[in-house]
PDB file of C-alpha atoms in Angstrom:
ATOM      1  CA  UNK N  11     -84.470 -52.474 -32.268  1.00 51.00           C
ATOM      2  CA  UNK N  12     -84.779 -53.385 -28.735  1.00 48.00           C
ATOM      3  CA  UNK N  13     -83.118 -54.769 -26.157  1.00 53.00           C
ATOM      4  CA  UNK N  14     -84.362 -57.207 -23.315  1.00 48.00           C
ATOM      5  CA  UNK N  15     -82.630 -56.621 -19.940  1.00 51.00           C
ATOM      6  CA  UNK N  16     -82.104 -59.426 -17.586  1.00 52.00           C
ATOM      7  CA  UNK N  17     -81.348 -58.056 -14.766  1.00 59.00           C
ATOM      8  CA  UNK N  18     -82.516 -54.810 -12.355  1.00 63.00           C
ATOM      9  CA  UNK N  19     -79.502 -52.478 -12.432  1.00 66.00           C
ATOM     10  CA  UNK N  20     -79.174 -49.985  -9.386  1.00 70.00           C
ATOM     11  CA  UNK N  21     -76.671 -47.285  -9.485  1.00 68.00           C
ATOM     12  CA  UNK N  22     -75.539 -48.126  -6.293  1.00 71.00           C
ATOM     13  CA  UNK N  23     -74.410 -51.498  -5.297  1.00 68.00           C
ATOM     14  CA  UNK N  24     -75.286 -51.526  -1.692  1.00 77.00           C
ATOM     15  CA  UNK N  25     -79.165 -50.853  -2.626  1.00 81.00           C
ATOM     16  CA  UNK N  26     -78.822 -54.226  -4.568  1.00 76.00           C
ATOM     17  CA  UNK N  27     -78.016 -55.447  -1.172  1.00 81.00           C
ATOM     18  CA  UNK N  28     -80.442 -53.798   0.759  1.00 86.00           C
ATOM     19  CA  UNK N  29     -83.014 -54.538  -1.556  1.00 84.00           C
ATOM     20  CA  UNK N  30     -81.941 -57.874  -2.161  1.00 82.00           C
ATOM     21  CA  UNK N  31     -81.262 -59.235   1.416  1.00 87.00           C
ATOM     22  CA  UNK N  32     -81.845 -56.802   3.856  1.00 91.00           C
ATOM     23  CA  UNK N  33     -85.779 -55.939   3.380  1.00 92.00           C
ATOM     24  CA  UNK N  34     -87.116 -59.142   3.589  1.00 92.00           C
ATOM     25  CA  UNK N  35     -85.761 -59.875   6.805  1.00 94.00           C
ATOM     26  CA  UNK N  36     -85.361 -56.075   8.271  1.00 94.00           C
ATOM     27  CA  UNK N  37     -87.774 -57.482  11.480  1.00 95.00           C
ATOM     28  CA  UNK N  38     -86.545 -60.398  12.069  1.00 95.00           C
ATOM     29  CA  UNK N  39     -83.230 -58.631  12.164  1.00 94.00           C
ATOM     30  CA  UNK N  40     -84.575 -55.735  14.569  1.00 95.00           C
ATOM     31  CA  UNK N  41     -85.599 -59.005  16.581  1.00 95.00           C
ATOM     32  CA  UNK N  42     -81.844 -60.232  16.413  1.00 95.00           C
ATOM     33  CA  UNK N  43     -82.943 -63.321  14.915  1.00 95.00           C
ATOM     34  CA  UNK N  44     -80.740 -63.622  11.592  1.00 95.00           C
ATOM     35  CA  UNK N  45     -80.661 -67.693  10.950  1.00 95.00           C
ATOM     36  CA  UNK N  46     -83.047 -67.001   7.903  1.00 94.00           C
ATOM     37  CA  UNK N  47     -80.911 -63.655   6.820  1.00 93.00           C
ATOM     38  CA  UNK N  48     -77.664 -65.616   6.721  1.00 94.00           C
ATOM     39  CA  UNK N  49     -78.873 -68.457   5.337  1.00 94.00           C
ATOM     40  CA  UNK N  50     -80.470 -66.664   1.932  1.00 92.00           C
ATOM     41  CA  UNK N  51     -77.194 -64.434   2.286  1.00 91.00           C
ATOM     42  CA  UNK N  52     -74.705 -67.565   1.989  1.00 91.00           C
ATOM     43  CA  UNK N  53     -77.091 -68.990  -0.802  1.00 90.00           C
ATOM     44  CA  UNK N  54     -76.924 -65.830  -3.128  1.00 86.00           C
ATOM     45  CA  UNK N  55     -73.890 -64.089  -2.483  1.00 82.00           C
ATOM     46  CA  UNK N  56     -72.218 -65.456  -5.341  1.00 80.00           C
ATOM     47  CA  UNK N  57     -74.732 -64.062  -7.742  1.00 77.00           C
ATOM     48  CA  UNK N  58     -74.510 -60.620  -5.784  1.00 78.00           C
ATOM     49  CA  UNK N  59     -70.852 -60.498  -6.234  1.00 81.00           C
ATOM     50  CA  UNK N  60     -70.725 -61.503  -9.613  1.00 82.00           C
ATOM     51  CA  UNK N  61     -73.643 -59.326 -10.670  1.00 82.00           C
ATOM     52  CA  UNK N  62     -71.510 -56.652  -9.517  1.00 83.00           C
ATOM     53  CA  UNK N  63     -68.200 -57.420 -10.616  1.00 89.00           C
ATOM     54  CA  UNK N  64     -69.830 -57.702 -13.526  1.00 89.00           C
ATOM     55  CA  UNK N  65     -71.015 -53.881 -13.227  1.00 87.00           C
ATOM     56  CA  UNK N  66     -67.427 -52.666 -12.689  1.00 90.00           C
ATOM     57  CA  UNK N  67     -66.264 -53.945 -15.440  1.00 94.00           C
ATOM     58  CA  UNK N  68     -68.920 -52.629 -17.490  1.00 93.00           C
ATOM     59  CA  UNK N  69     -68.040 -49.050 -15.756  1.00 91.00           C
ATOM     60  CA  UNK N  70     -64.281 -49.851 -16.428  1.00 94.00           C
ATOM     61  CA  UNK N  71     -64.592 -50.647 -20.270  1.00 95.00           C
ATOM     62  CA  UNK N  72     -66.170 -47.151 -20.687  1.00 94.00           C
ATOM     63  CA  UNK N  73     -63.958 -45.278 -19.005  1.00 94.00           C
ATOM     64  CA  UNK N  74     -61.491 -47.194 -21.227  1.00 94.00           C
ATOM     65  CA  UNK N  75     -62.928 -46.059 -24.472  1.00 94.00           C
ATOM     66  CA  UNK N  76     -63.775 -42.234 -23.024  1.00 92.00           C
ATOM     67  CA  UNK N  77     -62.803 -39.470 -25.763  1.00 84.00           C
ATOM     68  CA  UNK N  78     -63.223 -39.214 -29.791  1.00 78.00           C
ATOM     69  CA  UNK N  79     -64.866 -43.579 -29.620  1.00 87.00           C
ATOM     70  CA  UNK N  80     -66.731 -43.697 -26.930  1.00 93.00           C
ATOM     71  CA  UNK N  81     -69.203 -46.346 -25.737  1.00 94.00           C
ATOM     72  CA  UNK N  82     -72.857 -45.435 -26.711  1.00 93.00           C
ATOM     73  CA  UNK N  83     -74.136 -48.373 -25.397  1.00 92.00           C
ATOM     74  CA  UNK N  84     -73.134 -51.100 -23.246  1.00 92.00           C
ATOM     75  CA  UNK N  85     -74.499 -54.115 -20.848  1.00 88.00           C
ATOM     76  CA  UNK N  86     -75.140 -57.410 -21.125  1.00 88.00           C
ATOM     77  CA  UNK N  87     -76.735 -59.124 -23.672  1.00 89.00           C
ATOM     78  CA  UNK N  88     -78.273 -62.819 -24.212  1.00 85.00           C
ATOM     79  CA  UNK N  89     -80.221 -64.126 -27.058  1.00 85.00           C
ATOM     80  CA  UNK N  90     -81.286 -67.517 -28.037  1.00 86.00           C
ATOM     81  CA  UNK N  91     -78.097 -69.051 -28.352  1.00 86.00           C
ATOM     82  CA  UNK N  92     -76.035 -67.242 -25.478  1.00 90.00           C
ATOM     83  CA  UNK N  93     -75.612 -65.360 -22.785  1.00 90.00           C
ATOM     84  CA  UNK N  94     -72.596 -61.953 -22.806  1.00 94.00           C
ATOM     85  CA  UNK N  95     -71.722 -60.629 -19.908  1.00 94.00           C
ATOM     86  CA  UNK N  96     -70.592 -57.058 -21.582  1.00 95.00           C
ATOM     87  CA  UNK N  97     -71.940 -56.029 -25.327  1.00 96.00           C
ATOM     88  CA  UNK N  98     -70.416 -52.302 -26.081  1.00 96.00           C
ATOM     89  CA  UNK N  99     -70.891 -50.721 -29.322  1.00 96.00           C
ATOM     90  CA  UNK N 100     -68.340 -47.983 -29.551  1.00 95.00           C
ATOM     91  CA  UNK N 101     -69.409 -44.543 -31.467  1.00 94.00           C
ATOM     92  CA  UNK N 102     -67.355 -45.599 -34.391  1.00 93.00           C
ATOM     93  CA  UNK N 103     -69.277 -48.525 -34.377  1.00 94.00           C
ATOM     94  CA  UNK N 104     -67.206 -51.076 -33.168  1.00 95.00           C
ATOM     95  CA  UNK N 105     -68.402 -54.474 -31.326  1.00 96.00           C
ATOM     96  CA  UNK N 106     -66.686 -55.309 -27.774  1.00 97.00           C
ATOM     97  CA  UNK N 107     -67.648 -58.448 -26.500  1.00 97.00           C
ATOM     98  CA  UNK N 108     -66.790 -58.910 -22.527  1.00 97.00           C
ATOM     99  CA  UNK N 109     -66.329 -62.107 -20.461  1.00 97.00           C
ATOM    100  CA  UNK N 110     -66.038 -61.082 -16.685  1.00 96.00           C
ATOM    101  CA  UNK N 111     -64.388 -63.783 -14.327  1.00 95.00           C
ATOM    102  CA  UNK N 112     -64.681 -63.145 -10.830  1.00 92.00           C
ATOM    103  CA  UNK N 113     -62.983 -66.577  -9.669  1.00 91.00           C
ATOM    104  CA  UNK N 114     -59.762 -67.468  -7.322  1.00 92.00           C
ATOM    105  CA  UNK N 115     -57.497 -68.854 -10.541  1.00 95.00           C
ATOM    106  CA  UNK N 116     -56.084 -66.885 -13.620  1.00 96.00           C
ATOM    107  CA  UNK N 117     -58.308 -66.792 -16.886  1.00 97.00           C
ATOM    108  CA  UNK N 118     -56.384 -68.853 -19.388  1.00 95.00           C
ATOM    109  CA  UNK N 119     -56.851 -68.659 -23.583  1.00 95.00           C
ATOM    110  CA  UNK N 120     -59.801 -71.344 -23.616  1.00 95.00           C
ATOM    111  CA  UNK N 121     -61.954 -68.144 -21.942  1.00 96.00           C
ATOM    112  CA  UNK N 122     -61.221 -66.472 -25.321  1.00 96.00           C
ATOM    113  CA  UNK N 123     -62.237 -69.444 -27.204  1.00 96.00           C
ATOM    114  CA  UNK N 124     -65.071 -70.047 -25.659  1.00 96.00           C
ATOM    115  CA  UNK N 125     -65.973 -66.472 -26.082  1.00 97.00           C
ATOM    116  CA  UNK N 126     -65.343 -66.473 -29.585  1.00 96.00           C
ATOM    117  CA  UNK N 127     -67.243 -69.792 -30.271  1.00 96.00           C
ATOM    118  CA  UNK N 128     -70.049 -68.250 -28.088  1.00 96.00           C
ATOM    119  CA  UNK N 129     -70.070 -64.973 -30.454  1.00 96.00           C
ATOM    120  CA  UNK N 130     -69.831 -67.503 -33.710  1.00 96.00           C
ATOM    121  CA  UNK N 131     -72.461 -69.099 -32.731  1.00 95.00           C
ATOM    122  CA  UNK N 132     -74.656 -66.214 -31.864  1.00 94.00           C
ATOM    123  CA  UNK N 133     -73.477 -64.327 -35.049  1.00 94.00           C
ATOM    124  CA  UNK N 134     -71.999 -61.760 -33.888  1.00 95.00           C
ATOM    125  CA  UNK N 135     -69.605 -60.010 -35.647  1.00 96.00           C
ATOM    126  CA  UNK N 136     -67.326 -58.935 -32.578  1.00 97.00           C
ATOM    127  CA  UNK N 137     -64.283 -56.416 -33.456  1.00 97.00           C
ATOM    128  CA  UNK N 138     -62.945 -56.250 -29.822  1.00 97.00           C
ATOM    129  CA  UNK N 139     -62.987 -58.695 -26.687  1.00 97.00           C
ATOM    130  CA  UNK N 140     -62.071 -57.989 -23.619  1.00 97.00           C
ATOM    131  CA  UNK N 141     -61.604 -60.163 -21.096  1.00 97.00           C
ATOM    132  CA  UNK N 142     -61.942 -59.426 -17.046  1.00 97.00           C
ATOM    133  CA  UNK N 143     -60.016 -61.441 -14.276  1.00 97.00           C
ATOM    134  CA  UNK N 144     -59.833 -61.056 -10.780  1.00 94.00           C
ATOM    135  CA  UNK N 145     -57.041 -63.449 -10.620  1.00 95.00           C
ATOM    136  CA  UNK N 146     -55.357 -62.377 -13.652  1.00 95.00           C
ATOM    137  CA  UNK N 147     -54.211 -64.368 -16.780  1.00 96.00           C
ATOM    138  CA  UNK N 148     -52.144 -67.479 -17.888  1.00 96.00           C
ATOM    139  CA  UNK N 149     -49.041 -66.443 -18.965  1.00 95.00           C
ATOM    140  CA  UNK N 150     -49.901 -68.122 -22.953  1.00 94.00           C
ATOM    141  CA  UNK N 151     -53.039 -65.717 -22.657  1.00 94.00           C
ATOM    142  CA  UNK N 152     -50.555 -62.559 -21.504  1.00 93.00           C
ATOM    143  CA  UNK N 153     -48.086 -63.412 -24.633  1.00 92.00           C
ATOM    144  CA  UNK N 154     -51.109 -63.349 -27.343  1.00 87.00           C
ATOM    145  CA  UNK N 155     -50.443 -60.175 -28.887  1.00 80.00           C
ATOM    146  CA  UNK N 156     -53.861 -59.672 -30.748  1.00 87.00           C
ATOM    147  CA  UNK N 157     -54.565 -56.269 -31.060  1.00 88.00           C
ATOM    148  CA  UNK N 158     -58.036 -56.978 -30.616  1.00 94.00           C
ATOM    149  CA  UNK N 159     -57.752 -58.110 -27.150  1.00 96.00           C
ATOM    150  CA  UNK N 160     -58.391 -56.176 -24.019  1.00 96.00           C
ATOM    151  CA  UNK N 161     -57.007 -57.678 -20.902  1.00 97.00           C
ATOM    152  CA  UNK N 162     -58.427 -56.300 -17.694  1.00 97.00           C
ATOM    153  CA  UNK N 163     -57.577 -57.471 -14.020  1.00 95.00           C
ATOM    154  CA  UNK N 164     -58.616 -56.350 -10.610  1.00 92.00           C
ATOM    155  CA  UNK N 165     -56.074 -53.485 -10.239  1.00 93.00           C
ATOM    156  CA  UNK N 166     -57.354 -51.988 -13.626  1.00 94.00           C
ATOM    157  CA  UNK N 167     -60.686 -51.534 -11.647  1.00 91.00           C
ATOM    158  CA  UNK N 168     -59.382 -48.961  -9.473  1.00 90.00           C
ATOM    159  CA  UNK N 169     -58.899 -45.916 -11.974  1.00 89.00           C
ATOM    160  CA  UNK N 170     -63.430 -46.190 -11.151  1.00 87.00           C
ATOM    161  CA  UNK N 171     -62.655 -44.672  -7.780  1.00 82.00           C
ATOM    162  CA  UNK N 172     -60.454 -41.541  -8.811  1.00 71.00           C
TER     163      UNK N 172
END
């Protein structure tokens, strides 16, 4: 099997940056003359940022599963029907499907309904979701107790930098 990967992954974020913004425009910016630079900056930093929230959560949902069922593989995923921002396959086989949701208002259950339409209708046979907020959760999302839901905010993220 095979697997068709969207998008350039760097192991550091910043060199996404770099790469990404700073190149193109490293003269024009030894000039001082950064119009263009902050102009294709505003335009894409939305994609940068969620690209790499994206990443962390990725990195967090591994750490999650460290010890006897580990991740053996894990990124995102898309086929014709939809697009995943995390597929994990633990090492006792087990599907986690990831929605990551780097926006200023709490991820409520529709996410998870969407998400599990989304799987559905790309036939996947998911045994975990996990969901990823940087604004955390509704409070009728909080009170599902499903034990095959992972609920991750932005504090969660920093057990990556211990």
């Amino acid at each position: 099997s095979y697997r068709v990967q969207d998008k350039l992954r760097f192991v550091q974020p910043f060199m996404r940056f770099w790469f990404g913004f700073v190149m193109y425009y490293k003269k024009d910016l030894a000039l001082g003359k950064s119009d263009a630079f902050l102009e294709n900056f505003e335009k894409h930093y939305d994609r940068l940022r969620s690209l790499v929230y994206e990443q962390l959560c990725d990195a967090l949902l591994v750490q999650h599963y460290e010890g006897h069922n580990s991740i053996i593989a894990s990124g995102s995923f898309w086929n014709i029907h939809s697009e995943f921002d995390i597929l994990a396959v633990s090492k006792d086989k087990k599907v986690i499907l990831g929605e990551c949701k780097y926006k200023d208002r709490k991820v409520c259950k529709n996410e998870l309904t969407k998400l599990k339409a989304k799987a559905l209708e790309s036939g996947i046979k998911v045994d975990v979701y996990a969901l990823f907020s940087k604004s955390g959760f509704s409070n009728e999302l909080l009170q599902t107790r499903d034990k095959d839901l992972l609920l991750f905010d932005l504090n969660d993220l920093e057990v990556l930098t211990s």
